[in-house]
Coordinates of C-alpha atoms in Angstrom, one line a residue:
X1 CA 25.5 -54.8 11.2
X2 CA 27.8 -57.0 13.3
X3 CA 26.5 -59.8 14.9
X4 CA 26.2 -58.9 18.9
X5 CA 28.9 -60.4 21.0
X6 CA 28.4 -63.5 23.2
X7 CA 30.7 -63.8 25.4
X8 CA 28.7 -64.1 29.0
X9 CA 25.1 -65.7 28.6
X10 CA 23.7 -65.2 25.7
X11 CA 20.7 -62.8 25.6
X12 CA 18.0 -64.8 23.8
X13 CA 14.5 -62.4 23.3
X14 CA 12.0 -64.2 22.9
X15 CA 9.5 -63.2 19.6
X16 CA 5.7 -65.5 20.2
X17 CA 3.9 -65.9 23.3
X18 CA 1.6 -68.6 21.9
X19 CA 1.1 -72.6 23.3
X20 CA 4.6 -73.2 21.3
X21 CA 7.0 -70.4 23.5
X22 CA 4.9 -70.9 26.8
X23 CA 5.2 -74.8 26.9
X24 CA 8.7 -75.0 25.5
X25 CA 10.8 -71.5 24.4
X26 CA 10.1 -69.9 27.6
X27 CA 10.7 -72.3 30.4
X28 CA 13.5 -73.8 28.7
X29 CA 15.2 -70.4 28.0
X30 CA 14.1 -69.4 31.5
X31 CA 16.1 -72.1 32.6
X32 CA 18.9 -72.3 30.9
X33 CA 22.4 -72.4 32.5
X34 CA 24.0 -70.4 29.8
X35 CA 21.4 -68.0 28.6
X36 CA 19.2 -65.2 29.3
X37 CA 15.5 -64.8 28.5
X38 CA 16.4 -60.9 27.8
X39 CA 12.1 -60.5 26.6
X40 CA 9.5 -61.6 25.0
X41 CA 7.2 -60.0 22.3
X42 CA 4.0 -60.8 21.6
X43 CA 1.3 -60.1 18.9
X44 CA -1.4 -59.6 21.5
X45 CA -0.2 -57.9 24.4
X46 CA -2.0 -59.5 27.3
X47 CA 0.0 -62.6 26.1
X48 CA 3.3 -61.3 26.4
X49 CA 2.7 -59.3 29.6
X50 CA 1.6 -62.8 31.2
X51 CA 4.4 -64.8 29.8
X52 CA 6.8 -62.3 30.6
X53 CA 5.9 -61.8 34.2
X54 CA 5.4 -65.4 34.8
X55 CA 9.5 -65.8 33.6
X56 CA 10.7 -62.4 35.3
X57 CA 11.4 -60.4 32.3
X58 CA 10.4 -57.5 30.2
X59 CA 7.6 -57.8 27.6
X60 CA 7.0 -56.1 24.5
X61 CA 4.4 -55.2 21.6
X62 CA 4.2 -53.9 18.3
X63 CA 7.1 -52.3 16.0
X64 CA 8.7 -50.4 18.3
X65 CA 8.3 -53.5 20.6
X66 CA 10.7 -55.2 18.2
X67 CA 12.8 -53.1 18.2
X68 CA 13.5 -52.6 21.4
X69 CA 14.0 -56.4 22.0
X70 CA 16.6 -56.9 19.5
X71 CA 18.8 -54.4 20.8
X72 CA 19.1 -56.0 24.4
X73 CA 19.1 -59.7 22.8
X74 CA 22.2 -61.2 21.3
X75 CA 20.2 -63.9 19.7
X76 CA 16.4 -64.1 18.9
X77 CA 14.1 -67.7 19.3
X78 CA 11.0 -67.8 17.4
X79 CA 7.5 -69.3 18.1
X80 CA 4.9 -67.1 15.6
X81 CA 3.7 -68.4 12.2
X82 CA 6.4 -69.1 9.4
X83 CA 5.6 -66.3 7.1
X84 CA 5.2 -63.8 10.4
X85 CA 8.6 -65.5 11.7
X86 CA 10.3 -64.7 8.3
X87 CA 10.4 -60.9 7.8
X88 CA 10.8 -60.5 11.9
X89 CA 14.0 -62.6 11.2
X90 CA 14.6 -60.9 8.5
X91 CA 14.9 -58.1 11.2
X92 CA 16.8 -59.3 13.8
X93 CA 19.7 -60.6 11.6
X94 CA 19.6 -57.0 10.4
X95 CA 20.1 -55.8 13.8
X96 CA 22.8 -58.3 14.7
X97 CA 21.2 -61.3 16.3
X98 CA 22.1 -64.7 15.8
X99 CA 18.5 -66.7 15.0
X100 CA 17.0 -69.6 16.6
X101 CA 14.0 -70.4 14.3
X102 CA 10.7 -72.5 14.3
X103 CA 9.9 -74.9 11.7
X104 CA 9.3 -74.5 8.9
X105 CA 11.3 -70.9 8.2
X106 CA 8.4 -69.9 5.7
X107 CA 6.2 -71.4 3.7
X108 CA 7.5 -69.6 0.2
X109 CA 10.8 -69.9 -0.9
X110 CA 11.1 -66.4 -1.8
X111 CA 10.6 -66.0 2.5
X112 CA 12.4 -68.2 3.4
X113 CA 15.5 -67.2 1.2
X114 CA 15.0 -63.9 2.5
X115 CA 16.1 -65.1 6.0
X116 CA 18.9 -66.9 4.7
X117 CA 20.3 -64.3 2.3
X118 CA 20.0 -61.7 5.5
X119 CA 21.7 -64.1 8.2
X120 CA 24.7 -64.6 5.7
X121 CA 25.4 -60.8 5.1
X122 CA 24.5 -59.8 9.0
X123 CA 27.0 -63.0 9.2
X124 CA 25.1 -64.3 12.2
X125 CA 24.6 -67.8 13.8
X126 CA 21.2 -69.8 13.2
X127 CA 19.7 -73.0 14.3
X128 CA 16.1 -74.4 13.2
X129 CA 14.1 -76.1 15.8
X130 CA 13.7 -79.8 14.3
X131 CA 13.3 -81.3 17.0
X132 CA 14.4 -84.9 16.5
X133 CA 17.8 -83.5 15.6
X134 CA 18.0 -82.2 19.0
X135 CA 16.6 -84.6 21.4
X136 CA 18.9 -87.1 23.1
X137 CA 16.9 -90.1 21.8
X138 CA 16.9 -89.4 18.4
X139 CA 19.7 -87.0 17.4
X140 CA 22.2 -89.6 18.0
X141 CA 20.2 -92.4 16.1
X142 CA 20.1 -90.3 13.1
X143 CA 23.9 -89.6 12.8
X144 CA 24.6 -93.2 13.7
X145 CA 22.4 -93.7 10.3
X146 CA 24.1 -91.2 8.4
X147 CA 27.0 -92.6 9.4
X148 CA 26.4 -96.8 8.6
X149 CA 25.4 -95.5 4.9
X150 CA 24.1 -98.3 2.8
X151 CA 20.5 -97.4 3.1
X152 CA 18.3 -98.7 0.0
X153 CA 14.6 -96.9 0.8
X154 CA 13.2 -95.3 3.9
X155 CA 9.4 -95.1 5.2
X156 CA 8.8 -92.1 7.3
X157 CA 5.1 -91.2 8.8
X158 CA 3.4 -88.5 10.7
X159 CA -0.1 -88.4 11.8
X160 CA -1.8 -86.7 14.3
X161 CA -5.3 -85.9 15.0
X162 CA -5.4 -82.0 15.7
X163 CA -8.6 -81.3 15.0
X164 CA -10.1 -84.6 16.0
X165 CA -13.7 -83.6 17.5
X166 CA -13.3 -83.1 21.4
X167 CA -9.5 -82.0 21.3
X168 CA -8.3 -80.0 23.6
X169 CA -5.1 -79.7 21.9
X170 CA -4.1 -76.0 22.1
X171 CA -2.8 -75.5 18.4
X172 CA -6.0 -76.5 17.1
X173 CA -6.5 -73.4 17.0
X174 CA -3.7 -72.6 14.9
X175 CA -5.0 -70.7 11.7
X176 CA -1.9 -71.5 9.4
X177 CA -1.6 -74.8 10.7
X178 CA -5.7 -75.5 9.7
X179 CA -4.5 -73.5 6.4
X180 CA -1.4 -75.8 5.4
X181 CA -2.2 -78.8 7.1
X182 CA 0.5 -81.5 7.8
X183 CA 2.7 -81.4 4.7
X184 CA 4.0 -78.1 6.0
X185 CA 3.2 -78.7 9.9
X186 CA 5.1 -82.3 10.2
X187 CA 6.8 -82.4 6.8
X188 CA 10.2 -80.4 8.2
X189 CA 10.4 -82.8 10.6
X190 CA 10.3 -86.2 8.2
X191 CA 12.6 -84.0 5.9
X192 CA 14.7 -83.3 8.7
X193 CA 15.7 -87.0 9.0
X194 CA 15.5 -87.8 5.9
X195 CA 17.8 -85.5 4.5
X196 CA 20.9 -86.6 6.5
X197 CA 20.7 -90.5 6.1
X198 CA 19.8 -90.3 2.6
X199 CA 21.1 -87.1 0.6
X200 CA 19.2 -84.3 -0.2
X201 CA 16.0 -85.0 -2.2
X202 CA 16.7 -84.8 -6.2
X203 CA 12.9 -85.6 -7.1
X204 CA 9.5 -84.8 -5.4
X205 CA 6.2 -86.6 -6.5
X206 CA 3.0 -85.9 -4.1
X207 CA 0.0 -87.3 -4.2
X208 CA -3.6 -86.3 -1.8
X209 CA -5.2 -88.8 0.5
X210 CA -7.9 -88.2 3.0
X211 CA -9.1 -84.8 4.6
X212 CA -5.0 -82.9 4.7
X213 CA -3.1 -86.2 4.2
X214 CA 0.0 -85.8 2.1
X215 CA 2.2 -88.6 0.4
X216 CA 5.3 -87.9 -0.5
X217 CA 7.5 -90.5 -3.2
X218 CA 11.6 -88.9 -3.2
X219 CA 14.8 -89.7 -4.5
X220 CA 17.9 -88.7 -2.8
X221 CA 21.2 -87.9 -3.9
X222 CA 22.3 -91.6 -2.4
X223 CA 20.4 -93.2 -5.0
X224 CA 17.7 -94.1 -2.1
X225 CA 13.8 -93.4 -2.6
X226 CA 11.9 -92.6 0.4
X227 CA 7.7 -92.4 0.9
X228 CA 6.4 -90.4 3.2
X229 CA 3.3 -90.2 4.7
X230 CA 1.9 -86.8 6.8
X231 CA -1.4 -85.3 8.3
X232 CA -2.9 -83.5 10.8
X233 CA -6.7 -84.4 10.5
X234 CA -6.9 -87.9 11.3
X235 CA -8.6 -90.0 13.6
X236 CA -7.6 -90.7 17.0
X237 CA -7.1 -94.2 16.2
X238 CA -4.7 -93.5 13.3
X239 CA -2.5 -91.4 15.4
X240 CA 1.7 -92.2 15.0
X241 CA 4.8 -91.3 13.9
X242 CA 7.3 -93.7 12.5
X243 CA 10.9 -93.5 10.9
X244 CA 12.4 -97.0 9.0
X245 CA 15.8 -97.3 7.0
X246 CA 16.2 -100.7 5.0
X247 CA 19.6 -101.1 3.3
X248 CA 22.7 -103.4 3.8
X249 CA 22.5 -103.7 7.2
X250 CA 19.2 -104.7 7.9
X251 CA 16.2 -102.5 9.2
X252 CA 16.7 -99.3 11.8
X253 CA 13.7 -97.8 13.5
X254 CA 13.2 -94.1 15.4
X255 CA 13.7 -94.9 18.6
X256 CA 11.4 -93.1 21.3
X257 CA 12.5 -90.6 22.7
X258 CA 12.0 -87.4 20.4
X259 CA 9.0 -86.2 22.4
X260 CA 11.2 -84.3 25.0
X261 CA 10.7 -80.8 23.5
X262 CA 11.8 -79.0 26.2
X263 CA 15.2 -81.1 26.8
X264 CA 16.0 -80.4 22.7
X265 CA 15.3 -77.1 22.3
X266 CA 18.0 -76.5 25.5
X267 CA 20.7 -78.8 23.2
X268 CA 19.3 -76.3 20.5
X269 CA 20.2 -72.9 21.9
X270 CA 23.6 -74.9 22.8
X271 CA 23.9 -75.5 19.8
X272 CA 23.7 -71.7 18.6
X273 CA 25.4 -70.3 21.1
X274 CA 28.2 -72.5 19.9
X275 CA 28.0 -71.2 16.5
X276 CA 27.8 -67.9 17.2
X277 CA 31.1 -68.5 19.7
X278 CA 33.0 -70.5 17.1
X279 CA 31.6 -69.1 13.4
X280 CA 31.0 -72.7 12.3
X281 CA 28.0 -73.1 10.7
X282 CA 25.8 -75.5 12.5
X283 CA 23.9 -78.6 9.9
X284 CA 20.5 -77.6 10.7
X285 CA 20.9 -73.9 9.9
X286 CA 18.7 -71.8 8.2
X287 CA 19.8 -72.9 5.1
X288 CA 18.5 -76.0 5.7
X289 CA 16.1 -74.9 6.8
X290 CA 15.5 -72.8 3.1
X291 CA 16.0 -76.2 1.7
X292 CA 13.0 -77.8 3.5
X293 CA 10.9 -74.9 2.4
X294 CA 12.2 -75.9 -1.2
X295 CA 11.1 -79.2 -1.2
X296 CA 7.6 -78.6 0.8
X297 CA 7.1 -76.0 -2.2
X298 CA 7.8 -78.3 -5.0
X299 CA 5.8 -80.9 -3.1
X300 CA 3.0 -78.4 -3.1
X301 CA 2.9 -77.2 -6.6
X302 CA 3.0 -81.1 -7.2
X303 CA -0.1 -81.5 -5.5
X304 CA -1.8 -78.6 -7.4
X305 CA -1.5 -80.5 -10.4
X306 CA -3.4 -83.7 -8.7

């Protein structure tokens, strides 16, 4: 099918109505000075009729329900599961819509190639959420990096505390997050760094620490090796998140300012509806994004041998 047109505002439908599209997809869609929140679909309906009403729009359930979104949407965002993201995307780039996705795109390769194998015959625009490449005080940092080249070894690290005891954090409750723990959760995003400054990752060892803790040891097509550190289950006290390139130049640190999820995922459905206007693929696209899933995978068999 052809990809629908964008010339006005582009019709973005909504497909979650979890903490993840309430906080961030729906406001900021809702908002948006070039695009339309055309609907939102839930899994549970009270969820979608609340979200929906509290944004002015039209909400939707079940198959039919998906249906009926994609064909008043030009584009779809996503905020549900990976592996219930990637045969719904499968979906809507069969039905013409250019995809904004959630991280990771699946959590098999076999899914995740499935998305990108159906947006490049629908020939259809797509973006995944990463958010640091996205939010004004990072995205720039990171292509400055790429740019200075040089790098000899990178430390990248991503703990949280999610199920810490007393949380009130809302995806706690998150089944597939409990299920794959930070390697899959936070590991898109280190990757999503990573990947530009240093080449794409040519060798994956992994390695188990405490409770879901995940090491990561890579070589990238650069030559540089990177370690990476990720979990979920921490204690409060262990919380962070921390980014370091060491080469010629010196040292370069993450700056702050990655936290503004609702100011990047705007610049992201810019960035989409720019693709979609202009046919130029955008970096983080879902092929990327099928390369993430690639190396999360390997990491993962890696660990089953551990």
């Amino acid at each position: 099918m052809t990809a629908h047109a964008a010339s006005g505002p582009l019709r973005v439908g909504l497909v979650g109505a979890g903490p993840w599209a309430r906080l961030t997809h729906a406001p900021a869609l809702a908002a948006h000075p070039g695009a339309v929140l055309s609907g939102v679909w839930g899994r549970r309906r009270e969820a979608a009729d609340a979200l929906a009403a509290s944004h002015g729009t039209e909400a939707y359930t079940g198959e039919a329900g998906i249906d009926a979104l994609l064909a008043t949407s030009d584009a779809v965002a996503f905020a549900v599961p990976p592996d219930v993201q990637a045969p719904l995307a499968v979906r809507a780039a069969d039905a013409g819509c250019h995809l904004l996705l959630d991280k990771p795109v699946a959590t098999t390769v076999a899914g995740a190639r499935e998305v990108a194998d159906a947006a490049e015959r629908a020939k259809v625009a797509s973006v995944v959420f990463c958010t640091l490449r996205f939010a004004e005080g990072t995205a720039g940092w990171i292509a400055e990096q790429a740019a200075a080249g040089g790098w000899f070894t990178a430390r990248a690290l991503w703990v949280g505390a999610l199920f810490a005891p007393g949380s009130d954090n809302e995806f706690a409750a998150s089944p597939w997050r409990r299920e794959k723990g930070g390697l899959w959760d936070v590991g898109p995003h280190a990757l999503s760094v990573l990947i530009p400054v240093l080449g794409d990752v040519t060798e994956v060892v992994a390695a188990r620490g405490p409770a879901d803790t995940t090491h990561l040891l890579l070589r990238h097509s650069s030559g540089a090796s990177s370690t990476v550190t990720l979990a979920l289950d921490a204690p409060e006290g262990a919380v962070g998140t921390e980014v370091e390139f060491r080469g010629e130049r010196g040292v370069s640190t993450l700056p702050a300012g990655g936290g503004d999820a609702l100011g990047a995922f705007r610049t992201a459905v810019d960035a989409l509806a720019h693709a979609a206007r202009t046919g130029r693929a955008h970096p983080c696209d879902v092929r990327f994004g099928l390369r993430l899933t690639e190396v999360l995978a390997q990491a993962e068999a890696g660990l089953g041998r551990t």
